[in-house]
CSV table of C-alpha atoms in Angstrom, one decimal:
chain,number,residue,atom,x,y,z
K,1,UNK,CA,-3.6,171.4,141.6
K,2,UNK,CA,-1.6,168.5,139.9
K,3,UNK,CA,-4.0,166.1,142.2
K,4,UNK,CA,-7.4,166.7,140.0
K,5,UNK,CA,-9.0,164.7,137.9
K,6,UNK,CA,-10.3,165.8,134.6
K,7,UNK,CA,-13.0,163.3,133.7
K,8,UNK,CA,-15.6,165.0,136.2
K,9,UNK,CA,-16.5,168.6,137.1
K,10,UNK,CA,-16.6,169.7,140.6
K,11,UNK,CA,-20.5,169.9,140.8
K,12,UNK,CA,-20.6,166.0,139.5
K,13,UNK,CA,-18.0,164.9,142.0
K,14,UNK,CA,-20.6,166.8,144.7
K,15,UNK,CA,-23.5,165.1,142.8
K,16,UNK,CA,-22.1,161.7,142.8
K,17,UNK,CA,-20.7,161.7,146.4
K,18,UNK,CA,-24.8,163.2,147.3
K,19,UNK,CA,-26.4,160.2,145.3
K,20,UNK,CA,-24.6,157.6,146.4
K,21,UNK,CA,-22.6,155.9,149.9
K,22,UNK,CA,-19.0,156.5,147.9
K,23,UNK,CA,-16.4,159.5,149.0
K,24,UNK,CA,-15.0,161.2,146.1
K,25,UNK,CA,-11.6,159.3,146.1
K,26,UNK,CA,-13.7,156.3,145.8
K,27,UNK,CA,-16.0,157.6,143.0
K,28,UNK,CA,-12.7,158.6,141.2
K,29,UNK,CA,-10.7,155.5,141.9
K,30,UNK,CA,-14.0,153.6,140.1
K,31,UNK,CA,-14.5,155.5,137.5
K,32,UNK,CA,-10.7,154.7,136.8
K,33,UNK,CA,-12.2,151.0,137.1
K,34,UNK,CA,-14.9,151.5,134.9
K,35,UNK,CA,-12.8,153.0,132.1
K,36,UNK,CA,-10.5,150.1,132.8
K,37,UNK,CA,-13.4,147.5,132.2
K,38,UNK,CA,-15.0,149.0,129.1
K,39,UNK,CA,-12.1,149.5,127.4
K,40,UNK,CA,-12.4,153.2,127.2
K,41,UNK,CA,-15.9,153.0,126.1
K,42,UNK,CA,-19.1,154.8,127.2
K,43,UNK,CA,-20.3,151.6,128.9
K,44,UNK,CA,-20.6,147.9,129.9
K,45,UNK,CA,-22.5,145.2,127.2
K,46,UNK,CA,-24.1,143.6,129.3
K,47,UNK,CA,-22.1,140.3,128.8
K,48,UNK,CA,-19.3,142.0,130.4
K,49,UNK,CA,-21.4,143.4,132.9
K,50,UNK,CA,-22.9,139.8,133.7
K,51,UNK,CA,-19.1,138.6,133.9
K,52,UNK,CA,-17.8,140.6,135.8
K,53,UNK,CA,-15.5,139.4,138.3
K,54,UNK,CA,-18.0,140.2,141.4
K,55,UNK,CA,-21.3,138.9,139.5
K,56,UNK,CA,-19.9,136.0,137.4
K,57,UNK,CA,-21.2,133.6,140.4
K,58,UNK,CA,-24.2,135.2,141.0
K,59,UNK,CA,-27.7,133.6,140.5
K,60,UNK,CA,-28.9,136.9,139.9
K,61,UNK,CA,-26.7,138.8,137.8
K,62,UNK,CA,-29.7,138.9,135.1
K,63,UNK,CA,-31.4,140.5,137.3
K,64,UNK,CA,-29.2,143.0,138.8
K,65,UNK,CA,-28.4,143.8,135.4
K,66,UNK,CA,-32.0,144.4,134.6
K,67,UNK,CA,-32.3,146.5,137.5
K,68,UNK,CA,-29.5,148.6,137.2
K,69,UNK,CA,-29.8,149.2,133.2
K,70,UNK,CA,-31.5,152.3,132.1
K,71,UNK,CA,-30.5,151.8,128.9
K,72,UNK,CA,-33.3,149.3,127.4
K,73,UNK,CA,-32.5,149.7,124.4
K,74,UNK,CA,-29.1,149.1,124.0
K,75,UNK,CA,-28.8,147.0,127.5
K,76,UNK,CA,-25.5,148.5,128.4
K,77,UNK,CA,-24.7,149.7,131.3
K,78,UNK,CA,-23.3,153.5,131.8
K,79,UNK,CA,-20.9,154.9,134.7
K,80,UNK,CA,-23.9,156.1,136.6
K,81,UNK,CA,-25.9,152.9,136.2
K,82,UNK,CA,-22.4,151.2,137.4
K,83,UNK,CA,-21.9,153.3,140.2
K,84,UNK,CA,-25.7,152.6,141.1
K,85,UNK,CA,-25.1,149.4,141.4
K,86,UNK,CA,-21.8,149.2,143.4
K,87,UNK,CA,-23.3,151.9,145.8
K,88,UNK,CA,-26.0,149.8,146.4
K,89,UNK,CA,-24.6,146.9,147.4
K,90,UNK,CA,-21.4,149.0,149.1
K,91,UNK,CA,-20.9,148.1,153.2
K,92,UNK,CA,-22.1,152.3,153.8
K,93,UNK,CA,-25.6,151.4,152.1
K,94,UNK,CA,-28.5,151.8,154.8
K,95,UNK,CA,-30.3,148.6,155.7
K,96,UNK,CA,-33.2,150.4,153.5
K,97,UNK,CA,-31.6,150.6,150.1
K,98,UNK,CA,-30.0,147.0,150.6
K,99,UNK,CA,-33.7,145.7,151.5
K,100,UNK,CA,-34.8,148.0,148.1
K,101,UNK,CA,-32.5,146.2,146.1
K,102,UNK,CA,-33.3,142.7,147.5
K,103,UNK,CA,-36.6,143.7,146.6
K,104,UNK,CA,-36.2,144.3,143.3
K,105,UNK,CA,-34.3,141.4,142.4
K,106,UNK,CA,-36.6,138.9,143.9
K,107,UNK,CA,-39.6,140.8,142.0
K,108,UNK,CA,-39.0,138.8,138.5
K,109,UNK,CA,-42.4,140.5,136.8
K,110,UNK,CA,-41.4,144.2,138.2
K,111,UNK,CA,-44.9,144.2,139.5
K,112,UNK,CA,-44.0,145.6,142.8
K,113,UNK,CA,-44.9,142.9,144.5
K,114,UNK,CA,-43.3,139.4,145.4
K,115,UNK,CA,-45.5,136.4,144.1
K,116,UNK,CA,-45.6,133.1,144.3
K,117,UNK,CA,-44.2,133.3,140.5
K,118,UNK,CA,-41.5,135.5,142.0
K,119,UNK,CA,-40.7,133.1,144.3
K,120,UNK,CA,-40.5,129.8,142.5
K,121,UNK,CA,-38.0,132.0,140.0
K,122,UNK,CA,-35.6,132.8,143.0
K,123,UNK,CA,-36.0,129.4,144.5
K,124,UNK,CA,-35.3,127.6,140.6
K,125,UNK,CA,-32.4,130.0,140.2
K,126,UNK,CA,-30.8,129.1,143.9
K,127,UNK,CA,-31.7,125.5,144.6
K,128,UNK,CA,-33.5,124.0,141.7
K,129,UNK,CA,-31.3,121.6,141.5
K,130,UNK,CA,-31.4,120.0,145.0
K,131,UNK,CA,-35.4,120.2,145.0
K,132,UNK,CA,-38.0,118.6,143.0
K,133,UNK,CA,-41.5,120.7,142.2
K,134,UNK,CA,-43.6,119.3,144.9
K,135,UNK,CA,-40.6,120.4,147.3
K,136,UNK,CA,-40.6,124.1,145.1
K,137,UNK,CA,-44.5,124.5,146.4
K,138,UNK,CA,-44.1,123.6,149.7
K,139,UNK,CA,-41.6,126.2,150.4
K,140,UNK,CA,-43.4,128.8,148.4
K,141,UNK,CA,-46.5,127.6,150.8
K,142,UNK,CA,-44.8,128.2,153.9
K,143,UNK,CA,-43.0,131.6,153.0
K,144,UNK,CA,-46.3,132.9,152.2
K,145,UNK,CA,-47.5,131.5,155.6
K,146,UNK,CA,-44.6,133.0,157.1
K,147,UNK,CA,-44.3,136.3,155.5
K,148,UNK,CA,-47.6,137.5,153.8
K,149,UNK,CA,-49.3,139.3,156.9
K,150,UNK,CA,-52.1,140.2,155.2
K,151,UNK,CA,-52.9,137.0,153.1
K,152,UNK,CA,-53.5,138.6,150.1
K,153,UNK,CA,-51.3,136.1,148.1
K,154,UNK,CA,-47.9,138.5,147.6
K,155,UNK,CA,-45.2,140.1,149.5
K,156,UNK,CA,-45.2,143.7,149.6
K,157,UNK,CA,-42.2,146.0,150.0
K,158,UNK,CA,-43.4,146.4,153.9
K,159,UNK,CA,-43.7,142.7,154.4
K,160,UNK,CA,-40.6,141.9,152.7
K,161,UNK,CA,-38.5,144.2,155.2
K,162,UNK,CA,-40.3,142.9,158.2
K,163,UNK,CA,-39.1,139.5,157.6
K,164,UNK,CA,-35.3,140.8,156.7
K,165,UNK,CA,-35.4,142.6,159.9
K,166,UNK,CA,-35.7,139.2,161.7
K,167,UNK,CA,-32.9,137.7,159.8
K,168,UNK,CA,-29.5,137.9,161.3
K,169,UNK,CA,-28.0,137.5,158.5
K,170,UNK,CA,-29.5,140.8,157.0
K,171,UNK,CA,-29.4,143.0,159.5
K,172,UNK,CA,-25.6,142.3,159.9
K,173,UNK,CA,-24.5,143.5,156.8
């Protein structure tokens, strides 16, 4: 059995490859990442979880740090917090977990709930710079005409899936 790998029991290979849309080569293959990244620590500050090569670009690396972080305390980020996240955004995540995580980014105040606050966030972190704050309201004005089916001035988890499921760009991935 010269082909194991030491770092992980059987049972948390079995546990990682149930939790998550990764095979157990890949789960090995990124752990080997991981280790590679943090230097042979435990985990990720998150400045070099917020640089990383894949997020560095991103508008909402903050947030998919926040998200993905269950250590508040220290805000690093830990294998299982990492492999979270990759699996997450990974081509074999269902349509459900990638509209779950969408979710959750776009909902700045964790409230469960997409609100016109949430909104003007994502739209200031995306395109601030190409509109002024009159042009801001007007497309938080008609997303919530678009998308907020029953008027009651936010976007729940239903409603937010609803309107992916329209968008072509969504549903291909």
């Amino acid at each position: 059995m010269g082909n194991a790998y030491s770092a992980f029991t059987r049972e948390q290979l079995d546990e990682y490859e149930e939790c998550t849309f990764f095979t157990r080569k890949e789960i090995i293959k990124l752990h080997r990442l991981f280790v590679d990244l943090t230097g042979g620590n435990k985990a990720l500050s998150k400045l070099e979880f917020v640089h990383l090569p894949m997020l560095i670009h991103n508008p909402f690396k903050e947030r998919i740090h926040n998200i993905f972080c269950t250590d508040e305390q220290n805000q690093t980020i830990n294998f299982d917090d990492f492999l979270d996240f990759l699996s997450s955004f990974s081509p074999e995540a269902s349509k459900d977990v990638k509209a779950f995580t969408a979710f959750k980014i776009f909902d700045y105040d964790d409230d469960g709930y997409i609100g016109r606050d949430d909104i003007r966030q994502v739209l200031r972190s995306t395109v601030s710079n190409e509109l002024v704050e009159g042009e801001i309201e007007l497309v938080i004005n008609k997303i919530f005409e678009e998308v907020d089916i029953d008027g009651d001035e936010k976007i729940s988890p239903v409603e937010f899936e609803q309107i992916l499921s329209r968008s072509p760009d969504f549903t291909g991935y």
